[in-house]
């Protein structure tokens, strides 16, 4: 463990910074109600699009809402949707990947071709279309982002299971009469853990990006809930007078997505350097 | 080789079939009547029944699917639910617009991505490498809509050098097309150049340390020839995969870019259809977009054979 942490933090200052950003994001998301100076959804129409001031540290938006508070609450939505979507896709993907890889044959073909079909549709379009069919709202966003991320897990788990299911210890397990489910969960799954953790971390960034883009396009979480994507979109009309309204939430998205990617890279090197170039 | 191509083609058709089932079932996922959702609650029962008959929604689901596919095979995607527009005509006018933005993006990203990747690998550890690699690392995390807004702010509103919205077809006025499409293409390319740079760099680094490269150098071959003729050729294979996969993301990204720059392409059409719940347009767009991506992947698979003789050998 100590050695792994050393590998992670020895990758340079960037890994350290990104790790801090991720920790900060979680902290902000959890404690948003305590940290936010104002209620993010209270309009103050006498103070619309005001610049930086003592009362509103990052100014106010077109309805006079406090931008800082909305950014803090936006972190909450981003993290919440991407963790739920990530968990959903991980559970589904691991299950389908294990089954496809272990049982092979027609089951494998069916699952893998469905995966190809999902991958044939661009992720953003898939989530947009599915979310609109499911009727909008946080839950449908989570489900659609989750389903669009499933193929990455299926492919990875399937590949790993295919390569280790011929190992002697799996054959031995079968010979002493272990049930399939026990071999799957106790012997094959743990071998996939390092890559799963890495993939999950990277998918969190991907999920945040998808959620932000959907909110930006107005197909995501409904207003007045504060989301970073919607904030960029709302601020667009005031680009000449108050460019920060659009630019600040965008910077938050970049920082968080890059941080998850870099932390994912670091985890990969620390947990299993052989995955380099594969994930 | 013929056998391999036929096998890949069959696989592509199977995938398109699965996508068509998905696109078709979208309308039936939710309980409730798509006609009622699209037309609103105030419409009379007779109008709804009339619409249901017109769009074959009164028939069993399997038959509906059959009719839809039959129409598509005859080049007929049906009619828009809201405006009665012919969906085939819509697609025919919108797809070339998306292509006119997407194709330059693929070409520019491939050229600059590979170039930056080679430079950073060759100059590993120098400041050039560090600057480009850092920008590439950030480039992957930058949302397309945000980079677009930043470019509009900088080039359109501050410097007043480029238009911030609109589109002219290249067949109409090529000079104006380049002028209008410059920003959208730049914004879409940014992330892809970053991805391709990273991939090329890591492949080049792997290849550059191999024995045959050392031997080539020992034989006195010029450095340029070593890098481009010997190393890059082998590093390019995974890069081609990435470029093939990027096509999918570029088509997806067109949704965002077309909306911001007000470009009348297929992405903008899809967003309009989604907000208006015009399912027939959504179905057609999803199917056409996946046709494009599956087609590109098919071409990429064939390209492997051209680039890599080992792959060609395995086809036999």
Coordinates of C-alpha atoms in Angstrom, one line a residue:
Chain A
X1 CA 0.0 0.0 0.0
X2 CA 2.8 2.4 1.0
X3 CA 4.7 1.5 -2.1
X4 CA 1.6 2.1 -4.3
X5 CA 1.0 5.5 -2.7
X6 CA 4.6 6.4 -3.4
X7 CA 4.3 5.5 -7.1
X8 CA 1.1 7.6 -7.2
X9 CA 2.7 10.7 -5.7
X10 CA 6.0 10.3 -7.5
X11 CA 4.4 10.9 -10.8
X12 CA 5.1 14.6 -10.5
X13 CA 3.4 17.6 -9.0
X14 CA 0.4 17.4 -11.4
X15 CA -0.8 14.1 -9.7
X16 CA -0.6 15.8 -6.3
X17 CA -2.5 18.9 -7.5
X18 CA -5.2 16.8 -9.1
X19 CA -5.5 14.6 -6.1
X20 CA -6.1 17.8 -4.0
X21 CA -8.7 19.0 -6.6
X22 CA -10.6 15.7 -6.3
X23 CA -10.5 15.8 -2.4
X24 CA -11.6 19.5 -2.6
X25 CA -14.5 18.6 -4.9
X26 CA -15.8 15.9 -2.6
X27 CA -15.4 18.3 0.4
X28 CA -17.3 21.1 -1.4
X29 CA -20.0 18.8 -2.6
X30 CA -20.6 17.4 0.9
X31 CA -20.5 20.7 2.7
X32 CA -22.1 23.0 0.1
X33 CA -24.9 24.1 2.4
X34 CA -22.4 25.1 5.1
X35 CA -19.9 26.8 2.7
X36 CA -22.3 28.6 0.5
X37 CA -22.8 32.2 1.6
X38 CA -26.3 32.5 0.1
X39 CA -29.2 30.3 -1.0
X40 CA -28.3 29.3 -4.7
X41 CA -31.9 29.6 -5.9
X42 CA -33.0 32.9 -4.3
X43 CA -33.6 35.6 -6.9
X44 CA -32.7 39.2 -6.3
X45 CA -33.9 41.1 -9.3
X46 CA -32.5 44.5 -8.0
X47 CA -29.0 43.1 -8.2
X48 CA -28.8 41.2 -11.5
X49 CA -25.4 40.6 -13.3
X50 CA -23.4 42.4 -10.6
X51 CA -19.6 42.0 -10.7
X52 CA -17.4 40.9 -7.9
X53 CA -18.3 42.6 -4.6
X54 CA -17.9 42.1 -0.8
X55 CA -21.4 40.8 -0.6
X56 CA -21.2 38.5 -3.6
X57 CA -17.6 37.2 -4.0
X58 CA -18.0 36.1 -7.6
X59 CA -20.9 38.4 -8.5
X60 CA -24.5 37.6 -9.3
X61 CA -26.2 36.0 -12.4
X62 CA -29.1 37.3 -14.6
X63 CA -31.6 36.6 -11.8
X64 CA -29.4 38.1 -9.1
X65 CA -28.4 34.7 -7.7
X66 CA -25.1 34.4 -6.0
X67 CA -22.6 32.8 -8.4
X68 CA -20.3 31.4 -5.7
X69 CA -23.1 29.6 -4.0
X70 CA -24.3 28.2 -7.3
X71 CA -20.9 26.9 -8.2
X72 CA -20.6 25.2 -4.8
X73 CA -24.0 23.6 -5.2
X74 CA -23.2 22.8 -8.8
X75 CA -20.3 20.7 -7.6
X76 CA -22.8 18.7 -5.6
X77 CA -24.9 17.9 -8.7
X78 CA -21.9 17.0 -10.8
X79 CA -20.4 14.6 -8.3
X80 CA -23.8 13.1 -7.3
X81 CA -24.9 12.3 -10.9
X82 CA -21.5 11.0 -12.0
X83 CA -21.1 8.8 -8.9
X84 CA -24.6 7.3 -9.3
X85 CA -24.1 6.9 -13.1
X86 CA -20.7 5.4 -12.5
X87 CA -22.0 3.0 -10.0
X88 CA -24.9 1.9 -12.2
X89 CA -22.6 1.4 -15.2
X90 CA -20.0 -0.5 -13.1
X91 CA -22.6 -2.9 -11.7
X92 CA -24.3 -3.6 -15.0
X93 CA -21.0 -3.7 -16.9
X94 CA -19.2 -6.0 -14.5
X95 CA -22.2 -8.4 -14.4
X96 CA -22.6 -8.6 -18.2
X97 CA -18.8 -8.7 -18.8
X98 CA -18.3 -11.5 -16.3
X99 CA -21.2 -13.5 -17.8
X100 CA -20.1 -12.8 -21.4
X101 CA -16.5 -13.8 -20.8
X102 CA -17.1 -16.8 -18.6
X103 CA -19.9 -18.6 -20.4
X104 CA -18.9 -17.6 -23.9
X105 CA -20.8 -18.9 -26.9
X106 CA -24.1 -17.3 -27.9
X107 CA -24.4 -15.4 -24.6
X108 CA -21.0 -13.7 -25.3
X109 CA -22.0 -12.9 -28.9
X110 CA -25.3 -11.4 -27.9
X111 CA -23.8 -9.2 -25.1
X112 CA -20.8 -8.1 -27.2
X113 CA -22.9 -7.2 -30.3
X114 CA -25.3 -5.1 -28.1
X115 CA -22.2 -3.4 -26.7
X116 CA -21.1 -2.6 -30.3
X117 CA -24.5 -1.2 -31.1
X118 CA -24.3 1.2 -28.1
X119 CA -20.8 2.2 -29.1
X120 CA -22.0 2.9 -32.7
X121 CA -24.1 5.8 -31.3
X122 CA -21.9 8.7 -30.1
X123 CA -22.1 8.8 -26.3
X124 CA -23.5 12.3 -26.1
X125 CA -26.3 11.5 -28.6
X126 CA -27.1 8.3 -26.9
X127 CA -27.5 10.0 -23.5
X128 CA -29.5 12.9 -25.0
X129 CA -31.9 10.7 -26.8
X130 CA -32.3 8.2 -24.0
X131 CA -32.8 10.9 -21.3
X132 CA -35.4 12.6 -23.4
X133 CA -37.2 9.2 -24.0
X134 CA -37.1 8.6 -20.2
X135 CA -38.7 11.9 -19.6
X136 CA -35.9 14.1 -18.1
X137 CA -35.1 14.7 -14.4
X138 CA -32.1 13.6 -12.4
X139 CA -32.9 9.9 -12.4
X140 CA -33.2 9.7 -16.2
X141 CA -29.9 11.6 -16.6
X142 CA -28.2 9.2 -14.2
X143 CA -29.7 6.2 -16.1
X144 CA -28.8 7.4 -19.5
X145 CA -25.2 8.4 -18.6
X146 CA -24.9 5.1 -16.7
X147 CA -26.0 3.0 -19.7
X148 CA -23.8 4.9 -22.1
X149 CA -20.8 4.1 -20.0
X150 CA -21.6 0.4 -19.6
X151 CA -19.8 -0.8 -22.8
X152 CA -16.4 0.3 -21.5
X153 CA -16.8 -2.0 -18.4
X154 CA -18.2 -4.9 -20.4
X155 CA -15.3 -4.8 -22.9
X156 CA -12.7 -4.6 -20.1
X157 CA -14.1 -7.2 -17.8
X158 CA -14.9 -9.5 -20.8
X159 CA -11.3 -9.2 -22.0
X160 CA -9.8 -9.9 -18.6
X161 CA -12.1 -12.9 -17.9
X162 CA -11.3 -14.4 -21.3
X163 CA -7.6 -14.2 -20.5
X164 CA -7.7 -15.7 -17.0
X165 CA -10.6 -18.2 -17.3
X166 CA -8.2 -20.8 -18.7
X167 CA -5.8 -20.4 -15.8
X168 CA -5.0 -23.5 -13.7
X169 CA -6.7 -22.2 -10.6
X170 CA -10.0 -21.7 -12.4
X171 CA -9.8 -25.2 -13.8
X172 CA -8.9 -26.5 -10.4
X173 CA -11.9 -24.7 -8.9
X174 CA -14.2 -26.3 -11.5
X175 CA -12.7 -29.7 -10.8
X176 CA -13.4 -29.6 -7.1
X177 CA -16.9 -28.8 -8.0
X178 CA -17.2 -25.1 -7.1
X179 CA -20.3 -23.4 -8.4
X180 CA -20.0 -21.1 -11.3
X181 CA -21.2 -18.1 -9.4
X182 CA -18.5 -18.7 -6.7
X183 CA -15.8 -18.9 -9.4
X184 CA -17.1 -15.7 -11.0
X185 CA -17.4 -13.6 -7.9
X186 CA -14.6 -15.0 -5.7
X187 CA -11.9 -15.9 -8.2
X188 CA -12.4 -14.0 -11.5
X189 CA -13.8 -10.7 -10.2
X190 CA -11.0 -9.8 -7.7
X191 CA -8.5 -10.1 -10.6
X192 CA -10.4 -7.3 -12.4
X193 CA -10.4 -4.9 -9.5
X194 CA -7.3 -2.8 -10.3
X195 CA -8.5 -2.0 -13.8
X196 CA -12.0 -1.5 -12.5
X197 CA -10.9 1.2 -10.0
X198 CA -9.0 3.0 -12.7
X199 CA -11.9 2.8 -15.2
X200 CA -14.4 4.0 -12.5
X201 CA -12.2 7.0 -11.7
X202 CA -11.8 8.0 -15.3
X203 CA -15.5 7.5 -16.0
X204 CA -16.4 9.9 -13.2
X205 CA -14.7 12.6 -15.3
X206 CA -16.5 11.4 -18.4
X207 CA -19.9 11.4 -16.5
X208 CA -19.3 15.0 -15.3
X209 CA -18.6 16.1 -18.8
X210 CA -21.7 14.4 -20.2
X211 CA -23.9 15.8 -17.5
X212 CA -22.5 19.3 -18.1
X213 CA -23.0 19.1 -21.8
X214 CA -26.5 17.9 -21.4
X215 CA -27.3 20.7 -19.0
X216 CA -25.7 23.2 -21.3
X217 CA -28.0 22.0 -24.2
X218 CA -31.0 22.3 -21.9
X219 CA -31.8 18.6 -22.0
X220 CA -30.3 17.9 -18.5
X221 CA -31.4 18.6 -15.0
X222 CA -34.2 21.2 -15.0
X223 CA -33.7 24.8 -13.8
X224 CA -33.5 26.4 -11.2
X225 CA -31.1 23.6 -9.9
X226 CA -27.6 24.9 -10.1
X227 CA -25.5 22.9 -12.6
X228 CA -22.2 24.0 -14.1
X229 CA -23.3 23.3 -17.7
X230 CA -26.5 25.3 -17.3
X231 CA -24.5 28.2 -15.7
X232 CA -22.2 28.4 -18.7
X233 CA -25.3 28.4 -21.0
X234 CA -27.1 31.1 -18.9
X235 CA -24.0 33.3 -18.8
X236 CA -23.6 33.2 -22.6
X237 CA -26.0 36.1 -23.2
X238 CA -23.9 38.3 -21.0
X239 CA -20.6 37.4 -22.6
X240 CA -19.7 41.0 -23.4
X241 CA -20.7 42.5 -20.1
X242 CA -19.9 39.7 -17.6
X243 CA -17.8 37.0 -19.3
X244 CA -16.9 35.4 -15.9
X245 CA -20.5 34.1 -15.6
X246 CA -19.8 31.6 -18.4
X247 CA -16.1 31.2 -18.0
X248 CA -15.9 30.4 -14.2
X249 CA -18.2 27.3 -14.2
X250 CA -16.4 26.1 -17.4
X251 CA -13.1 26.3 -15.5
X252 CA -14.6 24.2 -12.7
X253 CA -15.6 21.5 -15.2
X254 CA -12.1 21.5 -16.8
X255 CA -10.3 21.3 -13.4
X256 CA -12.5 18.4 -12.2
X257 CA -12.5 16.4 -15.5
X258 CA -8.7 16.8 -15.9
X259 CA -8.2 15.9 -12.2
X260 CA -10.2 12.7 -12.5
X261 CA -8.2 11.7 -15.6
X262 CA -4.9 12.4 -14.0
X263 CA -5.8 10.6 -10.8
X264 CA -7.0 7.7 -12.9
X265 CA -3.6 7.6 -14.7
X266 CA -1.8 7.7 -11.4
X267 CA -4.0 4.9 -9.9
X268 CA -3.3 2.8 -13.0
X269 CA 0.5 3.2 -12.6
X270 CA 0.3 2.5 -8.9
X271 CA -2.1 -0.5 -9.0
X272 CA -1.0 -2.2 -12.2
X273 CA 1.6 -0.7 -14.5
X274 CA 0.9 -3.4 -17.1
X275 CA -2.4 -1.6 -17.9
X276 CA -0.4 1.3 -19.3
X277 CA -1.6 2.0 -22.9
X278 CA -4.7 -0.1 -22.4
X279 CA -6.8 2.2 -20.2
Chain B
X1 CA -9.1 -11.0 -47.8
X2 CA -12.6 -11.2 -49.5
X3 CA -13.8 -13.4 -46.7
X4 CA -12.6 -11.0 -44.1
X5 CA -14.3 -8.0 -45.7
X6 CA -17.6 -10.0 -46.0
X7 CA -17.4 -11.0 -42.4
X8 CA -16.8 -7.4 -41.3
X9 CA -19.6 -6.2 -43.5
X10 CA -22.0 -8.7 -42.1
X11 CA -21.0 -7.5 -38.6
X12 CA -21.6 -3.9 -39.5
X13 CA -25.1 -4.7 -40.8
X14 CA -25.9 -6.6 -37.6
X15 CA -24.9 -3.6 -35.6
X16 CA -27.0 -1.3 -37.7
X17 CA -29.9 -3.6 -37.2
X18 CA -29.5 -3.5 -33.4
X19 CA -29.2 0.3 -33.5
X20 CA -32.4 0.5 -35.6
X21 CA -34.2 -1.6 -33.0
X22 CA -33.0 0.7 -30.3
X23 CA -33.9 3.8 -32.2
X24 CA -37.3 2.4 -32.9
X25 CA -38.1 1.3 -29.4
X26 CA -37.2 4.7 -28.0
X27 CA -40.7 5.9 -28.8
X28 CA -42.2 2.9 -27.0
X29 CA -40.0 2.9 -23.8
X30 CA -42.3 5.3 -22.0
X31 CA -45.9 4.5 -21.4
X32 CA -48.2 7.1 -23.0
X33 CA -48.9 8.1 -26.6
X34 CA -46.1 9.8 -28.5
X35 CA -48.7 11.6 -30.6
X36 CA -50.3 13.1 -27.5
X37 CA -46.9 14.0 -26.1
X38 CA -45.9 15.8 -29.3
X39 CA -49.2 17.5 -30.0
X40 CA -50.1 18.4 -26.5
X41 CA -53.1 17.7 -24.3
X42 CA -55.6 20.1 -26.0
X43 CA -55.9 18.1 -29.2
X44 CA -59.2 16.2 -29.8
X45 CA -59.5 12.4 -29.8
X46 CA -60.4 12.4 -33.5
X47 CA -57.2 14.2 -34.5
X48 CA -55.1 11.8 -32.4
X49 CA -56.8 8.8 -34.0
X50 CA -56.2 10.4 -37.4
X51 CA -52.5 10.9 -36.6
X52 CA -52.2 7.4 -35.2
X53 CA -53.5 5.9 -38.4
X54 CA -51.4 8.2 -40.6
X55 CA -48.2 7.2 -38.8
X56 CA -49.3 3.5 -38.5
X57 CA -49.2 3.7 -34.7
X58 CA -52.5 1.8 -34.6
X59 CA -50.8 -1.3 -35.9
X60 CA -48.9 -4.0 -33.8
X61 CA -45.4 -3.0 -32.8
X62 CA -43.6 -5.6 -35.0
X63 CA -45.6 -4.5 -38.0
X64 CA -44.8 -0.8 -37.3
X65 CA -41.1 -1.7 -37.2
X66 CA -41.4 -3.6 -40.4
X67 CA -43.1 -0.7 -42.2
X68 CA -40.5 1.7 -40.9
X69 CA -37.6 -0.4 -42.1
X70 CA -39.3 -1.0 -45.4
X71 CA -39.7 2.7 -45.9
X72 CA -36.0 3.3 -45.1
X73 CA -34.9 0.7 -47.5
X74 CA -36.9 2.6 -50.1
X75 CA -35.2 5.8 -49.1
X76 CA -38.2 7.1 -47.1
X77 CA -37.7 8.0 -43.4
X78 CA -41.3 9.1 -42.9
X79 CA -42.7 12.5 -42.0
X80 CA -42.0 14.8 -39.1
X81 CA -44.7 14.5 -36.4
X82 CA -45.0 18.2 -35.8
X83 CA -44.5 20.0 -39.2
X84 CA -45.2 17.1 -41.6
X85 CA -41.8 17.8 -43.2
X86 CA -40.3 14.9 -45.2
X87 CA -37.6 13.5 -42.9
X88 CA -35.5 12.1 -45.9
X89 CA -35.3 15.6 -47.4
X90 CA -34.4 17.1 -44.0
X91 CA -31.5 14.5 -43.6
X92 CA -30.4 15.1 -47.1
X93 CA -30.0 18.8 -46.6
X94 CA -28.5 18.6 -43.1
X95 CA -26.0 15.8 -43.4
X96 CA -23.7 17.5 -45.9
X97 CA -23.5 20.5 -43.6
X98 CA -22.4 18.3 -40.7
X99 CA -19.9 16.6 -43.0
X100 CA -18.5 19.9 -44.3
X101 CA -17.6 20.7 -40.7
X102 CA -16.7 17.2 -39.6
X103 CA -14.3 16.2 -42.4
X104 CA -11.9 19.1 -42.0
X105 CA -12.0 18.4 -38.3
X106 CA -10.8 14.8 -38.8
X107 CA -8.1 15.8 -41.3
X108 CA -6.8 18.8 -39.2
X109 CA -6.8 16.8 -36.0
X110 CA -5.0 13.9 -37.6
X111 CA -2.3 16.0 -39.2
X112 CA -1.6 18.2 -36.1
X113 CA -2.2 15.5 -33.6
X114 CA 0.4 13.2 -35.3
X115 CA 2.8 16.1 -35.8
X116 CA 2.6 17.3 -32.1
X117 CA 2.8 13.6 -31.0
X118 CA 6.0 13.1 -33.0
X119 CA 7.6 16.4 -31.8
X120 CA 6.9 15.7 -28.2
X121 CA 8.2 12.2 -28.4
X122 CA 11.4 13.2 -30.2
X123 CA 12.0 16.2 -27.9
X124 CA 11.0 14.3 -24.8
X125 CA 11.7 16.2 -21.6
X126 CA 12.4 19.5 -23.2
X127 CA 10.2 22.6 -22.7
X128 CA 8.5 22.0 -26.0
X129 CA 7.4 18.6 -24.9
X130 CA 6.2 19.9 -21.5
X131 CA 4.2 22.7 -22.9
X132 CA 2.5 20.6 -25.6
X133 CA 1.9 17.7 -23.3
X134 CA 0.4 19.9 -20.6
X135 CA -1.9 21.6 -23.1
X136 CA -2.9 18.2 -24.4
X137 CA -3.7 16.9 -20.9
X138 CA -6.0 19.9 -20.3
X139 CA -7.4 19.7 -23.8
X140 CA -8.9 16.3 -23.1
X141 CA -10.9 17.8 -20.1
X142 CA -12.2 20.9 -21.8
X143 CA -15.9 20.8 -22.7
X144 CA -16.5 21.7 -26.3
X145 CA -19.2 24.2 -25.5
X146 CA -16.8 26.1 -23.2
X147 CA -13.9 26.3 -25.7
X148 CA -16.5 27.5 -28.2
X149 CA -17.7 30.2 -25.9
X150 CA -14.1 31.3 -25.1
X151 CA -13.3 31.5 -28.9
X152 CA -16.5 33.5 -29.6
X153 CA -15.5 35.9 -26.7
X154 CA -11.9 36.2 -27.9
X155 CA -12.1 36.2 -31.7
X156 CA -15.7 37.4 -32.2
X157 CA -16.5 39.9 -29.5
X158 CA -13.1 41.2 -28.5
X159 CA -11.0 41.1 -31.6
X160 CA -13.9 41.2 -34.2
X161 CA -11.9 39.1 -36.7
X162 CA -14.2 36.1 -37.1
X163 CA -18.0 35.6 -37.4
X164 CA -19.6 34.1 -34.3
X165 CA -22.4 32.3 -36.1
X166 CA -23.8 31.2 -39.4
X167 CA -22.8 28.9 -42.2
X168 CA -22.1 29.0 -46.0
X169 CA -21.9 25.8 -48.0
X170 CA -18.5 25.3 -49.7
X171 CA -20.2 24.8 -53.0
X172 CA -21.8 28.2 -52.8
X173 CA -18.8 30.3 -51.9
X174 CA -15.6 28.5 -50.8
X175 CA -13.8 31.5 -49.4
X176 CA -16.8 32.5 -47.3
X177 CA -17.2 28.8 -46.2
X178 CA -13.6 28.8 -44.8
X179 CA -14.2 32.1 -43.1
X180 CA -17.5 31.0 -41.5
X181 CA -16.4 27.5 -40.6
X182 CA -13.0 28.5 -39.2
X183 CA -14.1 28.8 -35.5
X184 CA -16.4 25.8 -35.4
X185 CA -13.7 23.6 -36.9
X186 CA -11.1 25.0 -34.6
X187 CA -13.3 24.4 -31.5
X188 CA -14.1 20.8 -32.5
X189 CA -10.5 20.0 -33.4
X190 CA -9.0 21.2 -30.1
X191 CA -10.0 18.1 -28.1
X192 CA -9.2 15.6 -30.9
X193 CA -5.7 17.1 -31.5
X194 CA -5.1 16.6 -27.8
X195 CA -6.2 13.0 -27.8
X196 CA -4.3 12.1 -30.9
X197 CA -1.2 13.9 -29.7
X198 CA -1.2 11.9 -26.4
X199 CA -1.7 8.6 -28.3
X200 CA 1.0 9.3 -30.9
X201 CA 3.5 10.4 -28.2
X202 CA 3.1 7.3 -26.1
X203 CA 3.3 5.0 -29.2
X204 CA 6.3 6.8 -30.6
X205 CA 8.1 6.6 -27.2
X206 CA 7.6 2.9 -27.2
X207 CA 8.8 2.4 -30.8
X208 CA 11.7 4.8 -30.6
X209 CA 13.6 2.7 -28.1
X210 CA 13.3 -0.5 -30.1
X211 CA 16.3 -2.3 -31.6
X212 CA 15.5 -1.7 -35.3
X213 CA 15.4 2.0 -34.7
X214 CA 18.8 1.8 -33.1
X215 CA 20.0 -0.3 -36.0
X216 CA 18.6 2.2 -38.5
X217 CA 20.5 5.0 -36.7
X218 CA 23.7 2.9 -36.6
X219 CA 23.4 2.4 -40.3
X220 CA 23.7 6.2 -40.7
X221 CA 20.2 6.9 -42.0
X222 CA 19.2 10.5 -41.5
X223 CA 17.3 11.3 -38.3
X224 CA 14.2 12.5 -40.3
X225 CA 14.1 9.2 -42.2
X226 CA 14.5 7.2 -39.0
X227 CA 11.6 9.1 -37.3
X228 CA 9.2 9.3 -40.2
X229 CA 9.9 6.2 -42.3
X230 CA 10.8 3.7 -39.6
X231 CA 9.4 4.7 -36.3
X232 CA 6.2 6.6 -37.1
X233 CA 5.0 4.0 -39.5
X234 CA 4.9 1.4 -36.7
X235 CA 3.5 3.9 -34.2
X236 CA 0.6 4.9 -36.4
X237 CA -1.4 1.7 -36.1
X238 CA -3.0 2.4 -32.7
X239 CA -3.4 6.0 -33.8
X240 CA -5.6 4.9 -36.7
X241 CA -7.8 3.1 -34.2
X242 CA -8.1 6.3 -32.2
X243 CA -8.9 8.4 -35.2
X244 CA -11.6 5.9 -36.2
X245 CA -13.1 6.1 -32.7
X246 CA -12.9 9.9 -32.8
X247 CA -15.2 10.1 -35.8
X248 CA -18.0 9.0 -33.4
X249 CA -17.1 11.7 -31.0
X250 CA -16.9 14.3 -33.7
X251 CA -20.4 13.5 -34.9
X252 CA -21.5 13.7 -31.3
X253 CA -19.7 17.0 -30.8
X254 CA -21.4 18.5 -33.8
X255 CA -24.6 18.6 -31.7
X256 CA -22.9 21.1 -29.4
X257 CA -21.0 23.1 -32.0
X258 CA -23.9 23.4 -34.4
X259 CA -26.1 24.7 -31.6
X260 CA -23.6 27.4 -30.5
X261 CA -22.6 28.6 -34.0
X262 CA -26.1 28.3 -35.4
X263 CA -25.1 25.8 -38.1
X264 CA -28.0 24.0 -39.8
X265 CA -26.6 20.5 -39.6
X266 CA -27.9 17.1 -38.4
X267 CA -26.8 17.8 -34.8
X268 CA -28.9 20.9 -34.6
X269 CA -31.8 19.0 -36.2
X270 CA -31.5 16.3 -33.5
X271 CA -31.6 18.8 -30.7
X272 CA -34.6 20.5 -32.1
X273 CA -36.3 17.1 -32.5
X274 CA -35.4 16.1 -28.9
X275 CA -36.8 19.3 -27.4
X276 CA -40.0 19.0 -29.5
X277 CA -40.2 15.2 -29.0
X278 CA -40.5 14.6 -32.7
X279 CA -39.7 10.9 -32.5
X280 CA -39.6 10.2 -36.2
X281 CA -36.8 12.7 -36.7
X282 CA -35.0 11.4 -33.6
X283 CA -35.2 7.8 -35.0
X284 CA -33.9 8.9 -38.4
X285 CA -31.0 11.0 -37.0
X286 CA -29.8 8.2 -34.6
X287 CA -29.9 5.7 -37.4
X288 CA -28.1 8.0 -39.9
X289 CA -25.4 9.0 -37.4
X290 CA -24.7 5.4 -36.5
X291 CA -24.5 4.5 -40.2
X292 CA -21.8 7.1 -40.5
X293 CA -19.8 5.9 -37.5
X294 CA -20.2 2.2 -38.4
X295 CA -19.1 3.0 -41.9
X296 CA -16.1 4.8 -40.7
X297 CA -15.1 1.9 -38.4
X298 CA -15.4 -0.4 -41.3
X299 CA -13.1 1.7 -43.4
X300 CA -10.6 1.9 -40.5
X301 CA -10.6 -1.9 -40.3
X302 CA -9.7 -2.1 -44.0
X303 CA -7.1 0.6 -43.5
X304 CA -5.2 -1.6 -41.0
X305 CA -4.5 -4.0 -43.9
X306 CA -3.1 -1.2 -46.0
X307 CA -0.9 0.1 -43.2
X308 CA 0.2 -3.2 -41.6
X309 CA 1.2 -6.2 -43.7
X310 CA 0.8 -8.4 -40.7
X311 CA -2.9 -7.6 -40.5
X312 CA -3.2 -8.3 -44.2
X313 CA -1.6 -11.7 -43.7
X314 CA -4.0 -12.6 -40.9
X315 CA -7.0 -11.9 -43.3
X316 CA -6.0 -14.8 -45.6

